[in-house]
C-alpha cells in the first residue's frame, strides 16, 4: 500500500496553513503563527476527555495533529469548559513572555483552520464532543438530515 497522501504532503500543507494564518493575523513570523496555533490547540485540548482528544485529533491535518497531541497528559483535563474569557486567558498564558496571541487569536486560528480541514467532518466531530466545542471554535452545528 502506498504512503497516504496526507503524510506525503504534510509539510506543504502545514506551510500553507502557517502562511494563511500569518496573513490573516498580520503576524510577521512563522514562529509567531506556530505559537498562536499551539496556544489555541492546547487551550482546547485541556477541556477534552481522553476519548474526545483522540476524536478531535483525527480531523486535524497531520502536523497540526502532532502539535495538538504532543506531550498530552490525561491529568491536564478540566471538566469546566469555561467561557471565551477563560479560553483567551489560556491562549495568552502559553509561554506568556514569548506569546504574541491577542484576543482575536482564537477567531483567526479557527477561521484559517476551517479552510484546512474537511469542514463537514470537523463540524460533525465538534458536534459529537458537545455544544461547548462548537462555541470554542465559533462554528454552527450541522443541520439535522431530514
JSON list of C-alpha atoms in Angstrom, two decimals:
[
{"chain": "A", "resi": 1, "resn": "UNK", "atom": "CA", "xyz": [0.00, 0.00, 0.00]},
{"chain": "A", "resi": 2, "resn": "UNK", "atom": "CA", "xyz": [1.40, 3.41, -0.86]},
{"chain": "A", "resi": 3, "resn": "UNK", "atom": "CA", "xyz": [2.00, 6.01, 1.80]},
{"chain": "A", "resi": 4, "resn": "UNK", "atom": "CA", "xyz": [-1.16, 8.09, 2.36]},
{"chain": "A", "resi": 5, "resn": "UNK", "atom": "CA", "xyz": [-1.06, 11.43, 0.58]},
{"chain": "A", "resi": 6, "resn": "UNK", "atom": "CA", "xyz": [-1.70, 13.37, 3.81]},
{"chain": "A", "resi": 7, "resn": "UNK", "atom": "CA", "xyz": [1.71, 12.17, 5.04]},
{"chain": "A", "resi": 8, "resn": "UNK", "atom": "CA", "xyz": [3.42, 12.83, 1.73]},
{"chain": "A", "resi": 9, "resn": "UNK", "atom": "CA", "xyz": [2.29, 16.45, 1.66]},
{"chain": "A", "resi": 10, "resn": "UNK", "atom": "CA", "xyz": [2.25, 17.14, 5.42]},
{"chain": "A", "resi": 11, "resn": "UNK", "atom": "CA", "xyz": [4.98, 19.81, 5.32]},
{"chain": "A", "resi": 12, "resn": "UNK", "atom": "CA", "xyz": [3.47, 21.63, 2.36]},
{"chain": "A", "resi": 13, "resn": "UNK", "atom": "CA", "xyz": [0.02, 21.59, 3.96]},
{"chain": "A", "resi": 14, "resn": "UNK", "atom": "CA", "xyz": [1.39, 22.95, 7.23]},
{"chain": "A", "resi": 15, "resn": "UNK", "atom": "CA", "xyz": [3.39, 25.64, 5.43]},
{"chain": "A", "resi": 16, "resn": "UNK", "atom": "CA", "xyz": [0.23, 26.74, 3.60]},
{"chain": "A", "resi": 17, "resn": "UNK", "atom": "CA", "xyz": [-1.70, 26.81, 6.89]},
{"chain": "A", "resi": 18, "resn": "UNK", "atom": "CA", "xyz": [1.00, 28.97, 8.54]},
{"chain": "A", "resi": 19, "resn": "UNK", "atom": "CA", "xyz": [1.14, 31.37, 5.57]},
{"chain": "A", "resi": 20, "resn": "UNK", "atom": "CA", "xyz": [-2.63, 31.77, 5.69]},
{"chain": "A", "resi": 21, "resn": "UNK", "atom": "CA", "xyz": [-2.63, 32.30, 9.46]},
{"chain": "A", "resi": 22, "resn": "UNK", "atom": "CA", "xyz": [0.20, 34.83, 9.35]},
{"chain": "A", "resi": 23, "resn": "UNK", "atom": "CA", "xyz": [-1.61, 36.75, 6.62]},
{"chain": "A", "resi": 24, "resn": "UNK", "atom": "CA", "xyz": [-4.96, 36.64, 8.45]},
{"chain": "A", "resi": 25, "resn": "UNK", "atom": "CA", "xyz": [-3.43, 37.62, 11.80]},
{"chain": "A", "resi": 26, "resn": "UNK", "atom": "CA", "xyz": [-0.84, 40.02, 10.39]},
{"chain": "A", "resi": 27, "resn": "UNK", "atom": "CA", "xyz": [1.94, 38.05, 12.07]},
{"chain": "A", "resi": 28, "resn": "UNK", "atom": "CA", "xyz": [5.43, 38.67, 10.76]},
{"chain": "A", "resi": 29, "resn": "UNK", "atom": "CA", "xyz": [7.00, 35.27, 11.50]},
{"chain": "A", "resi": 30, "resn": "UNK", "atom": "CA", "xyz": [6.08, 31.62, 11.24]},
{"chain": "A", "resi": 31, "resn": "UNK", "atom": "CA", "xyz": [7.26, 31.20, 14.84]},
{"chain": "A", "resi": 32, "resn": "UNK", "atom": "CA", "xyz": [4.50, 33.53, 15.99]},
{"chain": "A", "resi": 33, "resn": "UNK", "atom": "CA", "xyz": [1.99, 31.63, 13.88]},
{"chain": "A", "resi": 34, "resn": "UNK", "atom": "CA", "xyz": [3.14, 28.37, 15.42]},
{"chain": "A", "resi": 35, "resn": "UNK", "atom": "CA", "xyz": [2.86, 29.72, 18.97]},
{"chain": "A", "resi": 36, "resn": "UNK", "atom": "CA", "xyz": [-0.62, 31.13, 18.37]},
{"chain": "A", "resi": 37, "resn": "UNK", "atom": "CA", "xyz": [-1.75, 27.84, 16.84]},
{"chain": "A", "resi": 38, "resn": "UNK", "atom": "CA", "xyz": [-0.24, 25.78, 19.63]},
{"chain": "A", "resi": 39, "resn": "UNK", "atom": "CA", "xyz": [-1.83, 28.03, 22.27]},
{"chain": "A", "resi": 40, "resn": "UNK", "atom": "CA", "xyz": [-5.31, 27.63, 20.76]},
{"chain": "A", "resi": 41, "resn": "UNK", "atom": "CA", "xyz": [-4.96, 23.87, 20.31]},
{"chain": "A", "resi": 42, "resn": "UNK", "atom": "CA", "xyz": [-3.73, 23.36, 23.87]},
{"chain": "A", "resi": 43, "resn": "UNK", "atom": "CA", "xyz": [-6.42, 25.61, 25.34]},
{"chain": "A", "resi": 44, "resn": "UNK", "atom": "CA", "xyz": [-9.00, 23.42, 23.61]},
{"chain": "A", "resi": 45, "resn": "UNK", "atom": "CA", "xyz": [-7.27, 20.12, 24.44]},
{"chain": "A", "resi": 46, "resn": "UNK", "atom": "CA", "xyz": [-7.31, 20.67, 28.20]},
{"chain": "A", "resi": 47, "resn": "UNK", "atom": "CA", "xyz": [-11.11, 20.82, 28.05]},
{"chain": "A", "resi": 48, "resn": "UNK", "atom": "CA", "xyz": [-11.46, 17.39, 26.44]},
{"chain": "A", "resi": 49, "resn": "UNK", "atom": "CA", "xyz": [-11.63, 13.88, 27.82]},
{"chain": "A", "resi": 50, "resn": "UNK", "atom": "CA", "xyz": [-9.13, 11.32, 26.51]},
{"chain": "A", "resi": 51, "resn": "UNK", "atom": "CA", "xyz": [-11.70, 9.97, 24.06]},
{"chain": "A", "resi": 52, "resn": "UNK", "atom": "CA", "xyz": [-12.50, 13.48, 22.81]},
{"chain": "A", "resi": 53, "resn": "UNK", "atom": "CA", "xyz": [-8.80, 14.31, 22.36]},
{"chain": "A", "resi": 54, "resn": "UNK", "atom": "CA", "xyz": [-8.39, 11.33, 20.04]},
{"chain": "A", "resi": 55, "resn": "UNK", "atom": "CA", "xyz": [-11.63, 12.07, 18.23]},
{"chain": "A", "resi": 56, "resn": "UNK", "atom": "CA", "xyz": [-10.61, 15.69, 17.55]},
{"chain": "A", "resi": 57, "resn": "UNK", "atom": "CA", "xyz": [-7.03, 14.78, 16.62]},
{"chain": "A", "resi": 58, "resn": "UNK", "atom": "CA", "xyz": [-8.35, 12.63, 13.79]},
{"chain": "A", "resi": 59, "resn": "UNK", "atom": "CA", "xyz": [-9.91, 15.60, 11.98]},
{"chain": "A", "resi": 60, "resn": "UNK", "atom": "CA", "xyz": [-6.71, 17.68, 12.02]},
{"chain": "A", "resi": 61, "resn": "UNK", "atom": "CA", "xyz": [-4.07, 17.73, 9.28]},
{"chain": "A", "resi": 62, "resn": "UNK", "atom": "CA", "xyz": [-1.01, 15.67, 10.18]},
{"chain": "A", "resi": 63, "resn": "UNK", "atom": "CA", "xyz": [1.31, 18.38, 11.56]},
{"chain": "A", "resi": 64, "resn": "UNK", "atom": "CA", "xyz": [-1.47, 20.14, 13.47]},
{"chain": "A", "resi": 65, "resn": "UNK", "atom": "CA", "xyz": [-2.46, 16.74, 14.86]},
{"chain": "A", "resi": 66, "resn": "UNK", "atom": "CA", "xyz": [1.08, 16.29, 16.12]},
{"chain": "A", "resi": 67, "resn": "UNK", "atom": "CA", "xyz": [1.12, 19.73, 17.73]},
{"chain": "A", "resi": 68, "resn": "UNK", "atom": "CA", "xyz": [-2.27, 19.02, 19.34]},
{"chain": "A", "resi": 69, "resn": "UNK", "atom": "CA", "xyz": [-1.25, 15.68, 20.86]},
{"chain": "A", "resi": 70, "resn": "UNK", "atom": "CA", "xyz": [2.41, 16.34, 21.73]},
{"chain": "A", "resi": 71, "resn": "UNK", "atom": "CA", "xyz": [3.10, 15.77, 25.43]},
{"chain": "A", "resi": 72, "resn": "UNK", "atom": "CA", "xyz": [-0.60, 15.35, 26.18]},
{"chain": "A", "resi": 73, "resn": "UNK", "atom": "CA", "xyz": [-1.38, 14.06, 29.66]},
{"chain": "A", "resi": 74, "resn": "UNK", "atom": "CA", "xyz": [-4.80, 12.89, 30.79]},
{"chain": "A", "resi": 75, "resn": "UNK", "atom": "CA", "xyz": [-4.30, 14.77, 34.04]},
{"chain": "A", "resi": 76, "resn": "UNK", "atom": "CA", "xyz": [-4.50, 18.14, 32.30]},
{"chain": "A", "resi": 77, "resn": "UNK", "atom": "CA", "xyz": [-8.24, 17.64, 31.68]},
{"chain": "A", "resi": 78, "resn": "UNK", "atom": "CA", "xyz": [-10.54, 20.14, 33.34]},
{"chain": "A", "resi": 79, "resn": "UNK", "atom": "CA", "xyz": [-14.27, 19.40, 33.44]},
{"chain": "A", "resi": 80, "resn": "UNK", "atom": "CA", "xyz": [-15.13, 23.12, 33.41]},
{"chain": "A", "resi": 81, "resn": "UNK", "atom": "CA", "xyz": [-15.17, 24.18, 29.76]},
{"chain": "A", "resi": 82, "resn": "UNK", "atom": "CA", "xyz": [-15.26, 27.83, 30.81]},
{"chain": "A", "resi": 83, "resn": "UNK", "atom": "CA", "xyz": [-16.11, 30.73, 28.58]},
{"chain": "A", "resi": 84, "resn": "UNK", "atom": "CA", "xyz": [-14.34, 32.84, 25.99]},
{"chain": "A", "resi": 85, "resn": "UNK", "atom": "CA", "xyz": [-12.51, 34.90, 28.64]},
{"chain": "A", "resi": 86, "resn": "UNK", "atom": "CA", "xyz": [-11.09, 31.67, 30.12]},
{"chain": "A", "resi": 87, "resn": "UNK", "atom": "CA", "xyz": [-10.06, 30.41, 26.68]},
{"chain": "A", "resi": 88, "resn": "UNK", "atom": "CA", "xyz": [-8.32, 33.67, 25.81]},
{"chain": "A", "resi": 89, "resn": "UNK", "atom": "CA", "xyz": [-6.50, 33.70, 29.15]},
{"chain": "A", "resi": 90, "resn": "UNK", "atom": "CA", "xyz": [-5.23, 30.17, 28.49]},
{"chain": "A", "resi": 91, "resn": "UNK", "atom": "CA", "xyz": [-4.20, 31.08, 24.95]},
{"chain": "A", "resi": 92, "resn": "UNK", "atom": "CA", "xyz": [-2.29, 34.15, 26.11]},
{"chain": "A", "resi": 93, "resn": "UNK", "atom": "CA", "xyz": [-0.81, 32.18, 29.03]},
{"chain": "A", "resi": 94, "resn": "UNK", "atom": "CA", "xyz": [1.24, 29.76, 26.95]},
{"chain": "A", "resi": 95, "resn": "UNK", "atom": "CA", "xyz": [4.86, 30.95, 27.14]},
{"chain": "A", "resi": 96, "resn": "UNK", "atom": "CA", "xyz": [3.46, 34.35, 28.12]},
{"chain": "A", "resi": 97, "resn": "UNK", "atom": "CA", "xyz": [6.78, 36.19, 27.66]},
{"chain": "A", "resi": 98, "resn": "UNK", "atom": "CA", "xyz": [7.07, 34.90, 24.09]},
{"chain": "A", "resi": 99, "resn": "UNK", "atom": "CA", "xyz": [3.44, 34.66, 23.09]},
{"chain": "A", "resi": 100, "resn": "UNK", "atom": "CA", "xyz": [2.01, 37.09, 20.58]},
{"chain": "A", "resi": 101, "resn": "UNK", "atom": "CA", "xyz": [-1.59, 35.98, 20.91]},
{"chain": "A", "resi": 102, "resn": "UNK", "atom": "CA", "xyz": [-4.28, 38.62, 21.10]},
{"chain": "A", "resi": 103, "resn": "UNK", "atom": "CA", "xyz": [-7.95, 38.48, 21.98]},
{"chain": "A", "resi": 104, "resn": "UNK", "atom": "CA", "xyz": [-8.72, 37.73, 18.32]},
{"chain": "A", "resi": 105, "resn": "UNK", "atom": "CA", "xyz": [-6.20, 34.86, 18.03]},
{"chain": "A", "resi": 106, "resn": "UNK", "atom": "CA", "xyz": [-8.80, 32.17, 18.68]},
{"chain": "A", "resi": 107, "resn": "UNK", "atom": "CA", "xyz": [-11.02, 33.51, 15.88]},
{"chain": "A", "resi": 108, "resn": "UNK", "atom": "CA", "xyz": [-8.07, 33.86, 13.49]},
{"chain": "A", "resi": 109, "resn": "UNK", "atom": "CA", "xyz": [-6.86, 30.31, 14.10]},
{"chain": "A", "resi": 110, "resn": "UNK", "atom": "CA", "xyz": [-10.40, 28.95, 13.90]},
{"chain": "A", "resi": 111, "resn": "UNK", "atom": "CA", "xyz": [-11.17, 30.71, 10.64]},
{"chain": "A", "resi": 112, "resn": "UNK", "atom": "CA", "xyz": [-7.94, 29.61, 8.97]},
{"chain": "A", "resi": 113, "resn": "UNK", "atom": "CA", "xyz": [-8.16, 26.08, 10.33]},
{"chain": "A", "resi": 114, "resn": "UNK", "atom": "CA", "xyz": [-11.62, 25.65, 8.82]},
{"chain": "A", "resi": 115, "resn": "UNK", "atom": "CA", "xyz": [-10.03, 26.20, 5.40]},
{"chain": "A", "resi": 116, "resn": "UNK", "atom": "CA", "xyz": [-7.52, 23.40, 6.04]},
{"chain": "A", "resi": 117, "resn": "UNK", "atom": "CA", "xyz": [-9.81, 20.60, 7.25]},
{"chain": "A", "resi": 118, "resn": "UNK", "atom": "CA", "xyz": [-12.81, 18.74, 5.92]},
{"chain": "A", "resi": 119, "resn": "UNK", "atom": "CA", "xyz": [-15.31, 21.26, 7.29]},
{"chain": "A", "resi": 120, "resn": "UNK", "atom": "CA", "xyz": [-18.25, 18.88, 7.48]},
{"chain": "A", "resi": 121, "resn": "UNK", "atom": "CA", "xyz": [-16.22, 16.26, 9.32]},
{"chain": "A", "resi": 122, "resn": "UNK", "atom": "CA", "xyz": [-14.79, 18.97, 11.60]},
{"chain": "A", "resi": 123, "resn": "UNK", "atom": "CA", "xyz": [-18.28, 20.25, 12.49]},
{"chain": "A", "resi": 124, "resn": "UNK", "atom": "CA", "xyz": [-19.60, 16.72, 12.97]},
{"chain": "A", "resi": 125, "resn": "UNK", "atom": "CA", "xyz": [-16.75, 15.95, 15.35]},
{"chain": "A", "resi": 126, "resn": "UNK", "atom": "CA", "xyz": [-17.28, 19.14, 17.34]},
{"chain": "A", "resi": 127, "resn": "UNK", "atom": "CA", "xyz": [-20.99, 18.37, 17.50]},
{"chain": "A", "resi": 128, "resn": "UNK", "atom": "CA", "xyz": [-20.18, 14.93, 18.89]},
{"chain": "A", "resi": 129, "resn": "UNK", "atom": "CA", "xyz": [-17.91, 16.48, 21.52]},
{"chain": "A", "resi": 130, "resn": "UNK", "atom": "CA", "xyz": [-20.64, 18.90, 22.51]},
{"chain": "A", "resi": 131, "resn": "UNK", "atom": "CA", "xyz": [-22.01, 22.43, 22.24]},
{"chain": "A", "resi": 132, "resn": "UNK", "atom": "CA", "xyz": [-19.06, 23.88, 24.15]},
{"chain": "A", "resi": 133, "resn": "UNK", "atom": "CA", "xyz": [-16.69, 22.63, 21.46]},
{"chain": "A", "resi": 134, "resn": "UNK", "atom": "CA", "xyz": [-18.80, 24.30, 18.78]},
{"chain": "A", "resi": 135, "resn": "UNK", "atom": "CA", "xyz": [-18.74, 27.56, 20.78]},
{"chain": "A", "resi": 136, "resn": "UNK", "atom": "CA", "xyz": [-14.97, 27.36, 21.27]},
{"chain": "A", "resi": 137, "resn": "UNK", "atom": "CA", "xyz": [-14.32, 27.10, 17.54]},
{"chain": "A", "resi": 138, "resn": "UNK", "atom": "CA", "xyz": [-17.11, 29.56, 16.67]},
{"chain": "A", "resi": 139, "resn": "UNK", "atom": "CA", "xyz": [-18.92, 27.21, 14.31]},
{"chain": "A", "resi": 140, "resn": "UNK", "atom": "CA", "xyz": [-22.54, 26.27, 13.94]},
{"chain": "A", "resi": 141, "resn": "UNK", "atom": "CA", "xyz": [-23.80, 22.72, 14.30]},
{"chain": "A", "resi": 142, "resn": "UNK", "atom": "CA", "xyz": [-24.66, 20.81, 11.17]},
{"chain": "A", "resi": 143, "resn": "UNK", "atom": "CA", "xyz": [-28.34, 20.85, 10.26]},
{"chain": "A", "resi": 144, "resn": "UNK", "atom": "CA", "xyz": [-30.11, 17.60, 11.03]},
{"chain": "A", "resi": 145, "resn": "UNK", "atom": "CA", "xyz": [-30.60, 15.39, 7.99]},
{"chain": "A", "resi": 146, "resn": "UNK", "atom": "CA", "xyz": [-34.26, 15.11, 7.08]}
]
